[in-house]
Structures are given as structure tokens and as C-alpha cells.
Amino acid sequence: MVRPTHEVEYEQMLLSRHGWMNHRGGRTKDGVLERSAYILLSRIRIQGPMSIGELSDAFGLDASTLNRQTAAAMRAGLVERIPDPDGGMARKFRITDEGARLLDQERQGLIDALDRVMADWPEDDIAAFASYLRRFNTGIERIGGRPWPRP
């Protein structure tokens, strides 16, 4: 018997293959943010400046991976290191104006693409779909013990 979760798995696999929805990774010459930079900037924007340790806890990644990602983001001018605003010892990363501009640009591009995909969907269907995605993501976050802050 095929359960509905089989369909969810298959549709999720198909969703992940759609290149126009996937960030190509890194900041390219045309100003596109790589996927890791997009996620990093999104987290720092919603949570505020974060240290490597806080980022490691938030993402469940080791410090060396985050050191590479933040170093690349710094070289690209997307984040900067600042003293801890709360007086702690660890320096924190915050988004630069350029990082915020590119994050907004990338997010708007994705929203525009979603608007095209869902152009013939009723608003109620889009709202229901968003609600199901949020519920799905919060279930994953609950199991992983790493909730993502939401606006």
C-alpha cells in the first residue's frame, strides 16, 4: 500500500530539482547569492548579530564549515564582524548594507517566480499551502531540536 508520505517524498524530490528555485551557491558575478549565503543572511537578519558558536548551534554545523561560509560572505561584502553588542567576548557577524540589498533582491526574485507559478491559484490555496509548509518545516525543526525563528 502506497501511503501519502510516498507522494510527499516524490514531490519534495521533484521540487528540489527545479533549478530556478535553487540558489546556485555563493555570490556570482551577476549578484546572485549562493544558497548557503542566502540562508546565513536570512538567519542573521531575523535573529540579529550572531557568533560562530551561535550559528553552529542554529544550523547544526561544525565551526569549521561556518568559518568557511562566513569568511566567503565577508570577502563578498555580505557580512562584517563586530564586537558583541551585549558585551560578550565572541565577535559577531551582522549583515552589511550590500548583504541586505542582495538578500532582498534574491528574495524578491524568488517571490516573483512563485507568483508566476501560482498565478492561477486562489489566494486561499496559496495561504493553505504556506500553512502546510510552515507546519512541515516546524515538524522537522522540532525533531532536529533547532527551531527557526519566524517573523
Coordinates of C-alpha atoms in Angstrom, one line a residue:
M1 CA 0.0 0.0 0.0
V2 CA 1.4 3.4 -1.0
R3 CA 1.0 5.9 1.8
P4 CA 0.6 9.6 1.3
T5 CA 4.1 10.1 2.6
H6 CA 5.4 8.4 -0.5
E7 CA 3.8 11.1 -2.6
V8 CA 5.2 13.8 -0.3
E9 CA 8.7 12.3 -0.7
Y10 CA 8.4 12.2 -4.5
E11 CA 7.0 15.7 -4.8
Q12 CA 9.7 17.0 -2.5
M13 CA 12.4 15.3 -4.7
L14 CA 10.8 17.0 -7.8
L15 CA 10.7 20.4 -6.0
S16 CA 14.4 20.1 -5.1
R17 CA 15.4 19.5 -8.8
H18 CA 13.8 22.7 -10.1
G19 CA 16.9 24.8 -10.8
W20 CA 15.2 28.2 -11.0
M21 CA 14.1 27.7 -7.3
N22 CA 17.6 26.6 -6.2
H23 CA 20.2 29.1 -5.2
R24 CA 23.3 28.4 -7.2
G25 CA 25.5 28.9 -4.2
G26 CA 27.7 31.8 -3.5
R27 CA 27.7 35.3 -4.8
T28 CA 28.3 35.2 -8.5
K29 CA 29.3 37.9 -10.9
D30 CA 25.6 38.6 -11.6
G31 CA 24.9 39.3 -8.0
V32 CA 23.1 36.1 -7.2
L33 CA 23.5 34.8 -3.7
E34 CA 24.6 31.2 -3.2
R35 CA 22.3 29.0 -1.2
S36 CA 24.4 29.0 2.0
A37 CA 24.8 32.8 1.9
Y38 CA 21.1 33.2 1.4
I39 CA 20.3 31.1 4.4
L40 CA 23.0 32.6 6.5
L41 CA 21.9 36.1 5.8
S42 CA 18.3 35.2 6.4
R43 CA 19.1 33.8 9.8
I44 CA 21.2 36.7 10.9
R45 CA 18.6 39.2 9.6
I46 CA 15.8 37.7 11.7
Q47 CA 17.9 36.9 14.8
G48 CA 20.4 39.8 14.8
P49 CA 24.2 39.5 15.0
M50 CA 25.4 36.0 15.7
S51 CA 28.8 34.4 16.7
I52 CA 30.2 31.3 15.1
G53 CA 29.1 29.3 18.1
E54 CA 25.5 30.6 17.8
L55 CA 25.5 29.9 14.1
S56 CA 26.8 26.4 14.8
D57 CA 24.0 25.8 17.2
A58 CA 21.4 27.3 14.9
F59 CA 22.4 25.3 11.8
G60 CA 23.8 22.1 13.4
L61 CA 27.0 22.6 11.5
D62 CA 30.6 22.4 12.8
A63 CA 32.5 25.7 13.4
S64 CA 34.9 25.0 10.5
T65 CA 32.1 24.8 8.0
L66 CA 30.7 28.1 9.3
N67 CA 34.1 29.7 9.4
R68 CA 34.4 29.0 5.6
Q69 CA 30.9 30.2 4.9
T70 CA 31.3 33.4 7.0
A71 CA 34.7 34.1 5.5
A72 CA 33.3 33.8 2.0
A73 CA 30.4 36.1 3.0
M74 CA 32.9 38.6 4.4
R75 CA 35.0 38.5 1.3
A76 CA 31.9 39.2 -0.8
G77 CA 31.0 42.1 1.5
L78 CA 27.8 40.5 2.7
V79 CA 28.6 40.4 6.4
E80 CA 31.0 42.1 8.8
R81 CA 32.4 41.2 12.2
I82 CA 31.5 43.4 15.1
P83 CA 32.1 43.3 18.8
D84 CA 29.3 41.6 20.7
P85 CA 26.6 44.3 21.2
D86 CA 25.8 42.6 24.6
G87 CA 29.4 42.8 25.8
G88 CA 30.3 39.2 25.3
M89 CA 33.8 38.0 24.3
A90 CA 33.0 36.5 20.9
R91 CA 32.8 38.7 17.9
K92 CA 29.5 38.5 15.9
F93 CA 28.5 38.7 12.3
R94 CA 26.0 41.2 11.1
I95 CA 24.7 41.9 7.6
T96 CA 26.1 44.7 5.6
D97 CA 24.0 47.1 3.6
E98 CA 25.1 45.3 0.5
G99 CA 24.2 41.9 2.0
A100 CA 20.8 43.2 3.0
R101 CA 20.3 44.6 -0.5
L102 CA 21.3 41.4 -2.2
L103 CA 19.2 39.3 0.2
D104 CA 16.1 41.5 -0.5
Q105 CA 16.8 41.2 -4.3
E106 CA 17.2 37.5 -4.2
R107 CA 14.1 37.0 -2.0
Q108 CA 12.0 39.3 -4.3
G109 CA 13.2 37.2 -7.3
L110 CA 12.0 34.1 -5.7
I111 CA 8.7 35.6 -4.7
D112 CA 8.2 36.8 -8.3
A113 CA 8.9 33.3 -9.5
L114 CA 6.4 31.8 -7.1
D115 CA 3.8 34.4 -8.2
R116 CA 4.3 33.2 -11.7
V117 CA 3.9 29.5 -10.7
M118 CA 0.8 30.2 -8.6
A119 CA -0.7 32.9 -10.8
D120 CA -3.9 30.8 -11.3
W121 CA -4.2 29.7 -7.6
P122 CA -6.8 31.3 -5.4
E123 CA -5.3 33.3 -2.5
D124 CA -6.9 30.8 0.0
D125 CA -5.0 27.9 -1.7
I126 CA -1.7 29.8 -1.5
A127 CA -2.3 30.6 2.2
A128 CA -3.2 27.0 2.9
F129 CA 0.0 25.8 1.1
A130 CA 2.1 28.2 3.1
S131 CA 0.5 27.0 6.3
Y132 CA 1.2 23.4 5.4
L133 CA 4.8 24.2 4.5
R134 CA 5.2 26.0 7.8
R135 CA 3.8 23.0 9.7
F136 CA 6.0 20.6 7.7
N137 CA 9.1 22.7 8.5
T138 CA 8.3 23.2 12.2
G139 CA 7.9 19.4 12.4
I140 CA 11.4 18.9 11.0
E141 CA 12.7 21.6 13.3
R142 CA 11.0 20.0 16.4
I143 CA 12.6 16.6 15.6
G144 CA 16.0 18.2 15.0
G145 CA 15.8 20.5 18.0
R146 CA 16.6 23.6 16.0
P147 CA 13.6 25.8 15.6
W148 CA 14.0 28.6 13.1
P149 CA 12.8 32.0 14.2
R150 CA 9.9 33.4 12.1
P151 CA 8.8 37.0 11.7

